[in-house]
Amino acid sequence: MKRIFTVAALTVLMLGSLSVNAQNKFKGIVKYTISSTGEVPINIPAESSTAEIKVMGEQMVTSSLLFTNSPMINRIIQDGRKVTVCQDLSMLLAYLAAKDIELTTYSGDGKIFVRHTYSQSDIDSLTIPVTEGYYIEYVAGETKKIAGHEAKLARLHMFDEEGKDNTLDIWYDDAIGPEVNNFAQGVKGMPLEFTQNLGEGRAITVSATEIVKGKVKDVDFLMPAGFKEMDKETQERFNEELSEEMKYLQDE
Protein backbone atom coordinates (compact mmCIF):
# COMPACT_ATOMS: atom_id res chain seq x y z
CA MET A 1 0.00 0.00 0.00
CA LYS A 2 1.52 3.29 -1.10
CA ARG A 3 1.49 6.01 1.53
CA ILE A 4 0.85 9.01 -0.69
CA PHE A 5 -2.23 11.22 -0.48
CA THR A 6 -3.09 12.92 -3.76
CA VAL A 7 -6.07 14.89 -4.99
CA ALA A 8 -6.58 16.52 -8.37
CA ALA A 9 -2.99 16.58 -9.53
CA LEU A 10 -1.90 17.51 -6.04
CA THR A 11 -1.01 15.54 -3.04
CA VAL A 12 -4.37 14.74 -1.59
CA LEU A 13 -5.90 11.23 -2.22
CA MET A 14 -6.96 3.28 4.48
CA LEU A 15 -7.56 1.73 9.09
CA GLY A 16 -8.84 -0.13 11.89
CA SER A 17 -10.17 -3.54 11.07
CA LEU A 18 -11.90 -4.17 7.77
CA SER A 19 -14.88 -6.31 8.48
CA VAL A 20 -17.93 -5.80 6.31
CA ASN A 21 -19.33 -2.49 7.50
CA ALA A 22 -22.86 -3.78 7.85
CA GLN A 23 -24.29 -0.60 9.33
CA ASN A 24 -23.32 1.47 6.30
CA LYS A 25 -26.22 0.87 3.94
CA PHE A 26 -26.04 4.30 2.33
CA LYS A 27 -26.88 4.29 -1.36
CA GLY A 28 -26.43 7.49 -3.32
CA ILE A 29 -24.03 10.14 -4.60
CA VAL A 30 -21.67 12.45 -2.72
CA LYS A 31 -21.07 15.64 -4.72
CA TYR A 32 -18.11 17.97 -4.17
CA THR A 33 -16.88 21.40 -5.18
CA ILE A 34 -13.20 22.37 -5.37
CA SER A 35 -12.37 26.00 -4.68
CA SER A 36 -9.29 28.18 -4.28
CA THR A 37 -8.99 29.28 -0.64
CA GLY A 38 -5.38 30.42 -0.26
CA GLU A 39 -3.94 33.94 -0.20
CA VAL A 40 -2.78 33.46 -3.78
CA PRO A 41 -5.76 32.63 -6.04
CA ILE A 42 -5.70 29.54 -8.24
CA ASN A 43 -7.64 29.36 -11.48
CA ILE A 44 -9.59 26.10 -11.29
CA PRO A 45 -11.14 25.16 -14.67
CA ALA A 46 -14.88 24.55 -14.59
CA GLU A 47 -14.44 20.90 -15.59
CA SER A 48 -12.19 20.37 -12.55
CA SER A 49 -14.24 22.34 -10.03
CA THR A 50 -16.69 19.54 -9.20
CA ALA A 51 -16.43 15.84 -8.42
CA GLU A 52 -18.61 12.99 -7.25
CA ILE A 53 -18.47 9.52 -5.77
CA LYS A 54 -21.26 7.01 -6.25
CA VAL A 55 -21.80 4.75 -3.25
CA MET A 56 -23.71 1.55 -2.58
CA GLY A 57 -22.82 0.08 0.80
CA GLU A 58 -19.20 -1.15 0.55
CA GLN A 59 -19.00 -0.24 -3.12
CA MET A 60 -17.81 3.07 -4.55
CA VAL A 61 -17.00 4.30 -8.04
CA THR A 62 -15.58 7.54 -9.43
CA SER A 63 -14.30 8.95 -12.69
CA SER A 64 -13.55 12.39 -11.23
CA LEU A 65 -10.00 13.66 -11.69
CA LEU A 66 -10.00 14.81 -8.07
CA PHE A 67 -9.85 11.17 -6.98
CA THR A 68 -8.32 9.40 -10.01
CA ASN A 69 -5.38 11.87 -10.13
CA SER A 70 -4.83 11.16 -13.83
CA PRO A 71 -6.79 11.90 -17.01
CA MET A 72 -5.70 8.46 -18.24
CA ILE A 73 -7.60 6.71 -15.44
CA ASN A 74 -11.07 6.01 -16.78
CA ARG A 75 -12.64 4.74 -13.56
CA ILE A 76 -11.77 3.49 -10.09
CA ILE A 77 -14.06 0.95 -8.46
CA GLN A 78 -13.81 -0.16 -4.84
CA ASP A 79 -15.70 -3.08 -3.33
CA GLY A 80 -14.63 -3.63 0.26
CA ARG A 81 -10.91 -4.44 0.20
CA LYS A 82 -10.73 -4.86 -3.57
CA VAL A 83 -9.82 -1.87 -5.73
CA THR A 84 -9.93 -1.90 -9.53
CA VAL A 85 -8.26 0.87 -11.55
CA CYS A 86 -9.26 1.18 -15.24
CA GLN A 87 -6.73 3.02 -17.41
CA ASP A 88 -7.12 4.17 -21.00
CA LEU A 89 -3.60 4.64 -22.36
CA SER A 90 -4.61 4.52 -26.03
CA MET A 91 -3.65 8.15 -26.76
CA LEU A 92 -0.27 7.76 -25.05
CA LEU A 93 0.48 4.57 -27.00
CA ALA A 94 -0.58 6.27 -30.23
CA TYR A 95 1.84 9.10 -29.44
CA LEU A 96 4.68 6.65 -28.88
CA ALA A 97 3.82 4.80 -32.09
CA ALA A 98 3.95 8.10 -34.00
CA LYS A 99 7.50 8.48 -32.65
CA ASP A 100 8.33 4.96 -33.95
CA ILE A 101 8.58 3.60 -30.42
CA GLU A 102 7.38 0.03 -30.03
CA LEU A 103 6.96 -1.33 -26.52
CA THR A 104 8.16 -4.83 -25.68
CA THR A 105 6.09 -5.27 -22.50
CA TYR A 106 2.65 -4.59 -23.99
CA SER A 107 0.98 -4.76 -27.41
CA GLY A 108 -2.73 -4.12 -26.73
CA ASP A 109 -4.97 -1.13 -27.38
CA GLY A 110 -4.14 0.54 -24.06
CA LYS A 111 -7.43 -0.18 -22.28
CA ILE A 112 -6.34 -2.09 -19.19
CA PHE A 113 -7.39 -2.59 -15.61
CA VAL A 114 -5.41 -3.66 -12.58
CA ARG A 115 -6.75 -5.02 -9.30
CA HIS A 116 -5.39 -5.02 -5.81
CA THR A 117 -6.81 -6.49 -2.64
CA TYR A 118 -5.56 -4.92 0.58
CA SER A 119 -4.52 -7.20 3.40
CA GLN A 120 -5.39 -6.75 7.05
CA SER A 121 -1.78 -5.80 7.83
CA ASP A 122 -1.94 -3.09 5.12
CA ILE A 123 -5.01 -1.65 6.79
CA ASP A 124 -3.81 -1.96 10.37
CA SER A 125 -0.57 -0.15 9.54
CA LEU A 126 -2.34 3.08 8.66
CA THR A 127 -3.06 4.15 12.23
CA ILE A 128 0.39 3.28 13.59
CA PRO A 129 2.41 6.49 14.17
CA VAL A 130 5.50 6.72 11.96
CA THR A 131 8.14 9.33 11.14
CA GLU A 132 8.18 8.71 7.40
CA GLY A 133 5.34 8.22 4.94
CA TYR A 134 2.08 8.96 6.71
CA TYR A 135 -0.38 7.76 9.30
CA ILE A 136 -3.95 8.67 10.26
CA GLU A 137 -4.96 10.00 13.68
CA TYR A 138 -8.66 10.01 14.58
CA VAL A 139 -9.41 13.02 16.77
CA ALA A 140 -12.06 12.29 19.39
CA GLY A 141 -14.83 14.75 20.19
CA GLU A 142 -14.47 16.97 17.12
CA THR A 143 -17.51 17.24 14.84
CA LYS A 144 -18.73 19.57 12.10
CA LYS A 145 -21.93 19.81 10.08
CA ILE A 146 -21.24 19.43 6.34
CA ALA A 147 -23.91 19.03 3.66
CA GLY A 148 -26.39 18.15 6.38
CA HIS A 149 -24.24 15.34 7.81
CA GLU A 150 -22.31 15.13 11.08
CA ALA A 151 -18.64 14.89 10.13
CA LYS A 152 -15.81 13.70 12.38
CA LEU A 153 -12.17 14.75 12.26
CA ALA A 154 -9.25 12.64 11.02
CA ARG A 155 -5.75 14.12 10.92
CA LEU A 156 -3.37 12.84 8.28
CA HIS A 157 0.27 13.12 9.38
CA MET A 158 2.52 13.32 6.30
CA PHE A 159 6.31 13.42 6.60
CA ASP A 160 8.61 15.02 4.05
CA GLU A 161 12.17 13.92 3.27
CA GLU A 162 13.50 15.94 6.19
CA GLY A 163 11.06 14.28 8.61
CA LYS A 164 8.81 17.32 9.01
CA ASP A 165 5.22 16.45 9.86
CA ASN A 166 2.82 18.19 7.49
CA THR A 167 -0.73 17.59 8.69
CA LEU A 168 -3.96 17.52 6.72
CA ASP A 169 -7.31 17.68 8.52
CA ILE A 170 -10.04 15.62 6.87
CA TRP A 171 -13.67 15.81 7.96
CA TYR A 172 -15.34 12.47 7.26
CA ASP A 173 -18.63 10.63 7.71
CA ASP A 174 -18.13 6.98 8.71
CA ALA A 175 -21.82 6.22 8.08
CA ILE A 176 -21.29 6.49 4.31
CA GLY A 177 -19.25 4.09 2.20
CA PRO A 178 -16.75 1.39 3.12
CA GLU A 179 -14.91 1.21 6.40
CA VAL A 180 -11.70 1.85 4.48
CA ASN A 181 -11.84 4.47 1.72
CA ASN A 182 -9.16 3.93 -0.90
CA PHE A 183 -10.11 7.15 -2.70
CA ALA A 184 -9.14 9.11 0.41
CA GLN A 185 -6.04 7.06 1.23
CA GLY A 186 -7.66 5.27 4.10
CA VAL A 187 -10.01 7.61 5.89
CA LYS A 188 -13.03 5.81 7.30
CA GLY A 189 -16.24 6.14 5.35
CA MET A 190 -16.44 9.24 3.17
CA PRO A 191 -14.32 12.40 3.24
CA LEU A 192 -16.57 15.47 3.31
CA GLU A 193 -14.11 18.34 3.55
CA PHE A 194 -10.39 19.09 3.61
CA THR A 195 -8.08 21.97 2.68
CA GLN A 196 -4.86 21.16 0.87
CA ASN A 197 -1.94 23.58 1.21
CA LEU A 198 -0.06 23.74 -2.11
CA GLY A 199 2.66 26.09 -0.96
CA GLU A 200 3.52 29.69 -1.87
CA GLY A 201 0.22 30.91 -0.43
CA ARG A 202 -1.89 28.62 -2.59
CA ALA A 203 -4.54 26.23 -1.24
CA ILE A 204 -7.65 24.45 -2.36
CA THR A 205 -10.63 23.32 -0.32
CA VAL A 206 -12.67 20.27 -1.28
CA SER A 207 -16.17 20.32 0.22
CA ALA A 208 -19.15 18.02 -0.06
CA THR A 209 -22.02 20.29 -1.10
CA GLU A 210 -24.76 17.72 -1.67
CA ILE A 211 -25.36 14.14 -0.55
CA VAL A 212 -28.11 12.59 -2.63
CA LYS A 213 -29.76 9.37 -1.51
CA GLY A 214 -30.64 6.83 -4.19
CA LYS A 215 -29.85 7.71 -7.81
CA VAL A 216 -27.41 4.80 -8.25
CA LYS A 217 -27.84 1.36 -9.80
CA ASP A 218 -25.88 -1.90 -9.80
CA VAL A 219 -24.75 -1.16 -13.35
CA ASP A 220 -22.89 1.95 -12.13
CA PHE A 221 -20.36 -0.29 -10.37
CA LEU A 222 -19.63 -2.61 -13.29
CA MET A 223 -16.37 -2.69 -15.25
CA PRO A 224 -16.43 -0.53 -18.40
CA ALA A 225 -16.54 -2.51 -21.64
CA GLY A 226 -13.39 -3.27 -23.60
CA PHE A 227 -10.87 -3.22 -20.74
CA LYS A 228 -8.55 -6.19 -20.19
CA GLU A 229 -6.82 -7.15 -16.96
CA MET A 230 -3.07 -6.70 -16.55
CA ASP A 231 -1.36 -8.57 -13.73
CA LYS A 232 0.82 -6.74 -11.23
CA GLU A 233 4.15 -8.11 -12.53
CA THR A 234 3.36 -7.12 -16.13
CA GLN A 235 2.17 -3.72 -14.99
CA GLU A 236 5.43 -3.05 -13.16
CA ARG A 237 7.47 -3.92 -16.25
CA PHE A 238 5.11 -1.92 -18.47
CA ASN A 239 5.26 1.16 -16.25
CA GLU A 240 9.05 0.97 -16.09
CA GLU A 241 9.34 0.78 -19.88
CA LEU A 242 6.83 3.62 -20.35
CA SER A 243 8.79 5.79 -17.93
CA GLU A 244 12.08 5.09 -19.73
CA GLU A 245 10.60 5.85 -23.15
CA MET A 246 8.98 9.08 -22.01
CA LYS A 247 12.22 10.21 -20.37
CA TYR A 248 14.07 9.42 -23.60
CA LEU A 249 11.64 11.59 -25.57
CA GLN A 250 11.94 14.46 -23.10
CA ASP A 251 15.73 14.31 -23.31
CA GLU A 252 15.71 14.54 -27.11
mmCIF file of C-alpha atoms in Angstrom:
data_model
loop_
_atom_site.group_PDB
_atom_site.id
_atom_site.type_symbol
_atom_site.label_atom_id
_atom_site.label_comp_id
_atom_site.label_asym_id
_atom_site.label_seq_id
_atom_site.Cartn_x
_atom_site.Cartn_y
_atom_site.Cartn_z
ATOM 1 C CA MET A 1 0.000 0.000 0.000
ATOM 2 C CA LYS A 2 1.524 3.294 -1.101
ATOM 3 C CA ARG A 3 1.493 6.010 1.527
ATOM 4 C CA ILE A 4 0.845 9.007 -0.687
ATOM 5 C CA PHE A 5 -2.230 11.223 -0.476
ATOM 6 C CA THR A 6 -3.086 12.917 -3.763
ATOM 7 C CA VAL A 7 -6.065 14.890 -4.987
ATOM 8 C CA ALA A 8 -6.578 16.522 -8.374
ATOM 9 C CA ALA A 9 -2.995 16.581 -9.534
ATOM 10 C CA LEU A 10 -1.898 17.513 -6.041
ATOM 11 C CA THR A 11 -1.015 15.544 -3.038
ATOM 12 C CA VAL A 12 -4.371 14.737 -1.590
ATOM 13 C CA LEU A 13 -5.900 11.233 -2.224
ATOM 14 C CA MET A 14 -6.962 3.276 4.480
ATOM 15 C CA LEU A 15 -7.561 1.730 9.091
ATOM 16 C CA GLY A 16 -8.840 -0.133 11.890
ATOM 17 C CA SER A 17 -10.171 -3.542 11.072
ATOM 18 C CA LEU A 18 -11.899 -4.168 7.775
ATOM 19 C CA SER A 19 -14.875 -6.312 8.479
ATOM 20 C CA VAL A 20 -17.927 -5.804 6.310
ATOM 21 C CA ASN A 21 -19.334 -2.488 7.499
ATOM 22 C CA ALA A 22 -22.863 -3.782 7.855
ATOM 23 C CA GLN A 23 -24.288 -0.601 9.331
ATOM 24 C CA ASN A 24 -23.325 1.474 6.297
ATOM 25 C CA LYS A 25 -26.215 0.868 3.942
ATOM 26 C CA PHE A 26 -26.042 4.299 2.328
ATOM 27 C CA LYS A 27 -26.875 4.295 -1.359
ATOM 28 C CA GLY A 28 -26.427 7.487 -3.319
ATOM 29 C CA ILE A 29 -24.027 10.143 -4.598
ATOM 30 C CA VAL A 30 -21.670 12.452 -2.723
ATOM 31 C CA LYS A 31 -21.067 15.638 -4.725
ATOM 32 C CA TYR A 32 -18.111 17.974 -4.166
ATOM 33 C CA THR A 33 -16.885 21.396 -5.180
ATOM 34 C CA ILE A 34 -13.200 22.366 -5.370
ATOM 35 C CA SER A 35 -12.368 26.005 -4.682
ATOM 36 C CA SER A 36 -9.290 28.185 -4.284
ATOM 37 C CA THR A 37 -8.994 29.278 -0.635
ATOM 38 C CA GLY A 38 -5.379 30.421 -0.256
ATOM 39 C CA GLU A 39 -3.942 33.936 -0.196
ATOM 40 C CA VAL A 40 -2.782 33.457 -3.782
ATOM 41 C CA PRO A 41 -5.760 32.631 -6.044
ATOM 42 C CA ILE A 42 -5.696 29.538 -8.244
ATOM 43 C CA ASN A 43 -7.644 29.356 -11.483
ATOM 44 C CA ILE A 44 -9.593 26.103 -11.292
ATOM 45 C CA PRO A 45 -11.143 25.158 -14.669
ATOM 46 C CA ALA A 46 -14.882 24.549 -14.592
ATOM 47 C CA GLU A 47 -14.437 20.901 -15.590
ATOM 48 C CA SER A 48 -12.188 20.369 -12.547
ATOM 49 C CA SER A 49 -14.236 22.338 -10.028
ATOM 50 C CA THR A 50 -16.686 19.541 -9.204
ATOM 51 C CA ALA A 51 -16.432 15.837 -8.425
ATOM 52 C CA GLU A 52 -18.610 12.994 -7.251
ATOM 53 C CA ILE A 53 -18.465 9.517 -5.772
ATOM 54 C CA LYS A 54 -21.258 7.011 -6.248
ATOM 55 C CA VAL A 55 -21.798 4.748 -3.246
ATOM 56 C CA MET A 56 -23.710 1.550 -2.578
ATOM 57 C CA GLY A 57 -22.817 0.083 0.796
ATOM 58 C CA GLU A 58 -19.200 -1.149 0.553
ATOM 59 C CA GLN A 59 -18.998 -0.241 -3.124
ATOM 60 C CA MET A 60 -17.808 3.067 -4.555
ATOM 61 C CA VAL A 61 -16.999 4.296 -8.036
ATOM 62 C CA THR A 62 -15.578 7.544 -9.425
ATOM 63 C CA SER A 63 -14.298 8.948 -12.688
ATOM 64 C CA SER A 64 -13.553 12.392 -11.235
ATOM 65 C CA LEU A 65 -10.004 13.659 -11.686
ATOM 66 C CA LEU A 66 -10.002 14.808 -8.072
ATOM 67 C CA PHE A 67 -9.847 11.170 -6.976
ATOM 68 C CA THR A 68 -8.324 9.404 -10.009
ATOM 69 C CA ASN A 69 -5.381 11.868 -10.129
ATOM 70 C CA SER A 70 -4.835 11.157 -13.832
ATOM 71 C CA PRO A 71 -6.788 11.902 -17.014
ATOM 72 C CA MET A 72 -5.702 8.458 -18.240
ATOM 73 C CA ILE A 73 -7.597 6.707 -15.438
ATOM 74 C CA ASN A 74 -11.071 6.005 -16.784
ATOM 75 C CA ARG A 75 -12.638 4.738 -13.564
ATOM 76 C CA ILE A 76 -11.775 3.489 -10.087
ATOM 77 C CA ILE A 77 -14.062 0.948 -8.455
ATOM 78 C CA GLN A 78 -13.807 -0.160 -4.838
ATOM 79 C CA ASP A 79 -15.697 -3.084 -3.335
ATOM 80 C CA GLY A 80 -14.625 -3.633 0.261
ATOM 81 C CA ARG A 81 -10.912 -4.435 0.201
ATOM 82 C CA LYS A 82 -10.730 -4.860 -3.568
ATOM 83 C CA VAL A 83 -9.816 -1.872 -5.729
ATOM 84 C CA THR A 84 -9.930 -1.900 -9.534
ATOM 85 C CA VAL A 85 -8.263 0.872 -11.549
ATOM 86 C CA CYS A 86 -9.257 1.181 -15.236
ATOM 87 C CA GLN A 87 -6.728 3.017 -17.412
ATOM 88 C CA ASP A 88 -7.121 4.168 -20.996
ATOM 89 C CA LEU A 89 -3.600 4.643 -22.358
ATOM 90 C CA SER A 90 -4.610 4.520 -26.032
ATOM 91 C CA MET A 91 -3.653 8.152 -26.756
ATOM 92 C CA LEU A 92 -0.271 7.756 -25.054
ATOM 93 C CA LEU A 93 0.480 4.568 -26.998
ATOM 94 C CA ALA A 94 -0.575 6.272 -30.225
ATOM 95 C CA TYR A 95 1.838 9.105 -29.441
ATOM 96 C CA LEU A 96 4.680 6.649 -28.879
ATOM 97 C CA ALA A 97 3.821 4.803 -32.091
ATOM 98 C CA ALA A 98 3.951 8.101 -34.001
ATOM 99 C CA LYS A 99 7.499 8.476 -32.650
ATOM 100 C CA ASP A 100 8.326 4.964 -33.954
ATOM 101 C CA ILE A 101 8.579 3.605 -30.419
ATOM 102 C CA GLU A 102 7.384 0.025 -30.031
ATOM 103 C CA LEU A 103 6.961 -1.333 -26.518
ATOM 104 C CA THR A 104 8.161 -4.832 -25.677
ATOM 105 C CA THR A 105 6.090 -5.272 -22.502
ATOM 106 C CA TYR A 106 2.652 -4.586 -23.994
ATOM 107 C CA SER A 107 0.983 -4.759 -27.412
ATOM 108 C CA GLY A 108 -2.733 -4.119 -26.727
ATOM 109 C CA ASP A 109 -4.966 -1.125 -27.382
ATOM 110 C CA GLY A 110 -4.145 0.539 -24.058
ATOM 111 C CA LYS A 111 -7.427 -0.181 -22.282
ATOM 112 C CA ILE A 112 -6.342 -2.087 -19.193
ATOM 113 C CA PHE A 113 -7.388 -2.593 -15.609
ATOM 114 C CA VAL A 114 -5.409 -3.660 -12.580
ATOM 115 C CA ARG A 115 -6.750 -5.019 -9.304
ATOM 116 C CA HIS A 116 -5.388 -5.020 -5.809
ATOM 117 C CA THR A 117 -6.812 -6.488 -2.639
ATOM 118 C CA TYR A 118 -5.558 -4.919 0.577
ATOM 119 C CA SER A 119 -4.517 -7.201 3.402
ATOM 120 C CA GLN A 120 -5.387 -6.750 7.050
ATOM 121 C CA SER A 121 -1.784 -5.796 7.829
ATOM 122 C CA ASP A 122 -1.937 -3.091 5.124
ATOM 123 C CA ILE A 123 -5.014 -1.653 6.785
ATOM 124 C CA ASP A 124 -3.813 -1.960 10.368
ATOM 125 C CA SER A 125 -0.572 -0.150 9.542
ATOM 126 C CA LEU A 126 -2.342 3.077 8.661
ATOM 127 C CA THR A 127 -3.062 4.151 12.227
ATOM 128 C CA ILE A 128 0.394 3.281 13.586
ATOM 129 C CA PRO A 129 2.413 6.495 14.169
ATOM 130 C CA VAL A 130 5.502 6.718 11.955
ATOM 131 C CA THR A 131 8.138 9.333 11.142
ATOM 132 C CA GLU A 132 8.176 8.712 7.398
ATOM 133 C CA GLY A 133 5.336 8.223 4.937
ATOM 134 C CA TYR A 134 2.075 8.959 6.705
ATOM 135 C CA TYR A 135 -0.385 7.765 9.304
ATOM 136 C CA ILE A 136 -3.951 8.670 10.263
ATOM 137 C CA GLU A 137 -4.965 10.005 13.678
ATOM 138 C CA TYR A 138 -8.661 10.009 14.578
ATOM 139 C CA VAL A 139 -9.407 13.024 16.770
ATOM 140 C CA ALA A 140 -12.063 12.287 19.394
ATOM 141 C CA GLY A 141 -14.833 14.750 20.194
ATOM 142 C CA GLU A 142 -14.475 16.972 17.116
ATOM 143 C CA THR A 143 -17.513 17.244 14.837
ATOM 144 C CA LYS A 144 -18.729 19.571 12.101
ATOM 145 C CA LYS A 145 -21.931 19.810 10.079
ATOM 146 C CA ILE A 146 -21.237 19.432 6.341
ATOM 147 C CA ALA A 147 -23.914 19.032 3.657
ATOM 148 C CA GLY A 148 -26.394 18.149 6.382
ATOM 149 C CA HIS A 149 -24.244 15.336 7.814
ATOM 150 C CA GLU A 150 -22.311 15.129 11.077
ATOM 151 C CA ALA A 151 -18.638 14.893 10.127
ATOM 152 C CA LYS A 152 -15.807 13.695 12.375
ATOM 153 C CA LEU A 153 -12.170 14.753 12.259
ATOM 154 C CA ALA A 154 -9.246 12.643 11.016
ATOM 155 C CA ARG A 155 -5.754 14.122 10.915
ATOM 156 C CA LEU A 156 -3.374 12.840 8.280
ATOM 157 C CA HIS A 157 0.273 13.123 9.376
ATOM 158 C CA MET A 158 2.524 13.316 6.303
ATOM 159 C CA PHE A 159 6.305 13.425 6.599
ATOM 160 C CA ASP A 160 8.609 15.017 4.054
ATOM 161 C CA GLU A 161 12.171 13.916 3.267
ATOM 162 C CA GLU A 162 13.496 15.943 6.186
ATOM 163 C CA GLY A 163 11.064 14.285 8.607
ATOM 164 C CA LYS A 164 8.814 17.324 9.007
ATOM 165 C CA ASP A 165 5.220 16.445 9.859
ATOM 166 C CA ASN A 166 2.823 18.191 7.491
ATOM 167 C CA THR A 167 -0.734 17.587 8.693
ATOM 168 C CA LEU A 168 -3.963 17.519 6.716
ATOM 169 C CA ASP A 169 -7.311 17.679 8.515
ATOM 170 C CA ILE A 170 -10.043 15.625 6.870
ATOM 171 C CA TRP A 171 -13.668 15.813 7.962
ATOM 172 C CA TYR A 172 -15.338 12.470 7.260
ATOM 173 C CA ASP A 173 -18.627 10.632 7.715
ATOM 174 C CA ASP A 174 -18.128 6.981 8.706
ATOM 175 C CA ALA A 175 -21.815 6.221 8.081
ATOM 176 C CA ILE A 176 -21.292 6.494 4.306
ATOM 177 C CA GLY A 177 -19.252 4.092 2.204
ATOM 178 C CA PRO A 178 -16.753 1.390 3.118
ATOM 179 C CA GLU A 179 -14.910 1.210 6.401
ATOM 180 C CA VAL A 180 -11.703 1.850 4.481
ATOM 181 C CA ASN A 181 -11.843 4.466 1.716
ATOM 182 C CA ASN A 182 -9.156 3.926 -0.902
ATOM 183 C CA PHE A 183 -10.113 7.152 -2.705
ATOM 184 C CA ALA A 184 -9.139 9.111 0.411
ATOM 185 C CA GLN A 185 -6.043 7.061 1.234
ATOM 186 C CA GLY A 186 -7.655 5.270 4.096
ATOM 187 C CA VAL A 187 -10.012 7.610 5.892
ATOM 188 C CA LYS A 188 -13.031 5.809 7.301
ATOM 189 C CA GLY A 189 -16.240 6.140 5.348
ATOM 190 C CA MET A 190 -16.441 9.239 3.172
ATOM 191 C CA PRO A 191 -14.321 12.404 3.237
ATOM 192 C CA LEU A 192 -16.573 15.468 3.313
ATOM 193 C CA GLU A 193 -14.107 18.342 3.553
ATOM 194 C CA PHE A 194 -10.388 19.095 3.606
ATOM 195 C CA THR A 195 -8.082 21.969 2.684
ATOM 196 C CA GLN A 196 -4.859 21.160 0.866
ATOM 197 C CA ASN A 197 -1.939 23.584 1.214
ATOM 198 C CA LEU A 198 -0.056 23.741 -2.108
ATOM 199 C CA GLY A 199 2.662 26.094 -0.960
ATOM 200 C CA GLU A 200 3.516 29.690 -1.866
ATOM 201 C CA GLY A 201 0.218 30.905 -0.430
ATOM 202 C CA ARG A 202 -1.894 28.618 -2.593
ATOM 203 C CA ALA A 203 -4.536 26.230 -1.244
ATOM 204 C CA ILE A 204 -7.655 24.450 -2.362
ATOM 205 C CA THR A 205 -10.632 23.321 -0.322
ATOM 206 C CA VAL A 206 -12.668 20.273 -1.283
ATOM 207 C CA SER A 207 -16.169 20.316 0.216
ATOM 208 C CA ALA A 208 -19.154 18.022 -0.062
ATOM 209 C CA THR A 209 -22.018 20.285 -1.102
ATOM 210 C CA GLU A 210 -24.764 17.724 -1.668
ATOM 211 C CA ILE A 211 -25.357 14.137 -0.547
ATOM 212 C CA VAL A 212 -28.113 12.594 -2.631
ATOM 213 C CA LYS A 213 -29.757 9.371 -1.514
ATOM 214 C CA GLY A 214 -30.643 6.825 -4.189
ATOM 215 C CA LYS A 215 -29.851 7.714 -7.811
ATOM 216 C CA VAL A 216 -27.408 4.804 -8.255
ATOM 217 C CA LYS A 217 -27.836 1.360 -9.799
ATOM 218 C CA ASP A 218 -25.881 -1.898 -9.797
ATOM 219 C CA VAL A 219 -24.749 -1.156 -13.353
ATOM 220 C CA ASP A 220 -22.893 1.947 -12.129
ATOM 221 C CA PHE A 221 -20.362 -0.287 -10.369
ATOM 222 C CA LEU A 222 -19.625 -2.605 -13.290
ATOM 223 C CA MET A 223 -16.374 -2.686 -15.247
ATOM 224 C CA PRO A 224 -16.432 -0.529 -18.398
ATOM 225 C CA ALA A 225 -16.542 -2.513 -21.645
ATOM 226 C CA GLY A 226 -13.391 -3.273 -23.596
ATOM 227 C CA PHE A 227 -10.867 -3.218 -20.737
ATOM 228 C CA LYS A 228 -8.552 -6.190 -20.191
ATOM 229 C CA GLU A 229 -6.822 -7.155 -16.964
ATOM 230 C CA MET A 230 -3.071 -6.700 -16.547
ATOM 231 C CA ASP A 231 -1.356 -8.568 -13.728
ATOM 232 C CA LYS A 232 0.825 -6.742 -11.234
ATOM 233 C CA GLU A 233 4.148 -8.107 -12.529
ATOM 234 C CA THR A 234 3.363 -7.121 -16.127
ATOM 235 C CA GLN A 235 2.171 -3.724 -14.992
ATOM 236 C CA GLU A 236 5.425 -3.046 -13.160
ATOM 237 C CA ARG A 237 7.475 -3.916 -16.254
ATOM 238 C CA PHE A 238 5.115 -1.924 -18.474
ATOM 239 C CA ASN A 239 5.263 1.164 -16.253
ATOM 240 C CA GLU A 240 9.046 0.974 -16.093
ATOM 241 C CA GLU A 241 9.340 0.784 -19.875
ATOM 242 C CA LEU A 242 6.833 3.621 -20.348
ATOM 243 C CA SER A 243 8.786 5.786 -17.931
ATOM 244 C CA GLU A 244 12.076 5.086 -19.728
ATOM 245 C CA GLU A 245 10.603 5.846 -23.150
ATOM 246 C CA MET A 246 8.979 9.082 -22.014
ATOM 247 C CA LYS A 247 12.217 10.205 -20.365
ATOM 248 C CA TYR A 248 14.065 9.421 -23.600
ATOM 249 C CA LEU A 249 11.637 11.590 -25.573
ATOM 250 C CA GLN A 250 11.941 14.460 -23.095
ATOM 251 C CA ASP A 251 15.733 14.314 -23.307
ATOM 252 C CA GLU A 252 15.715 14.543 -27.111
#
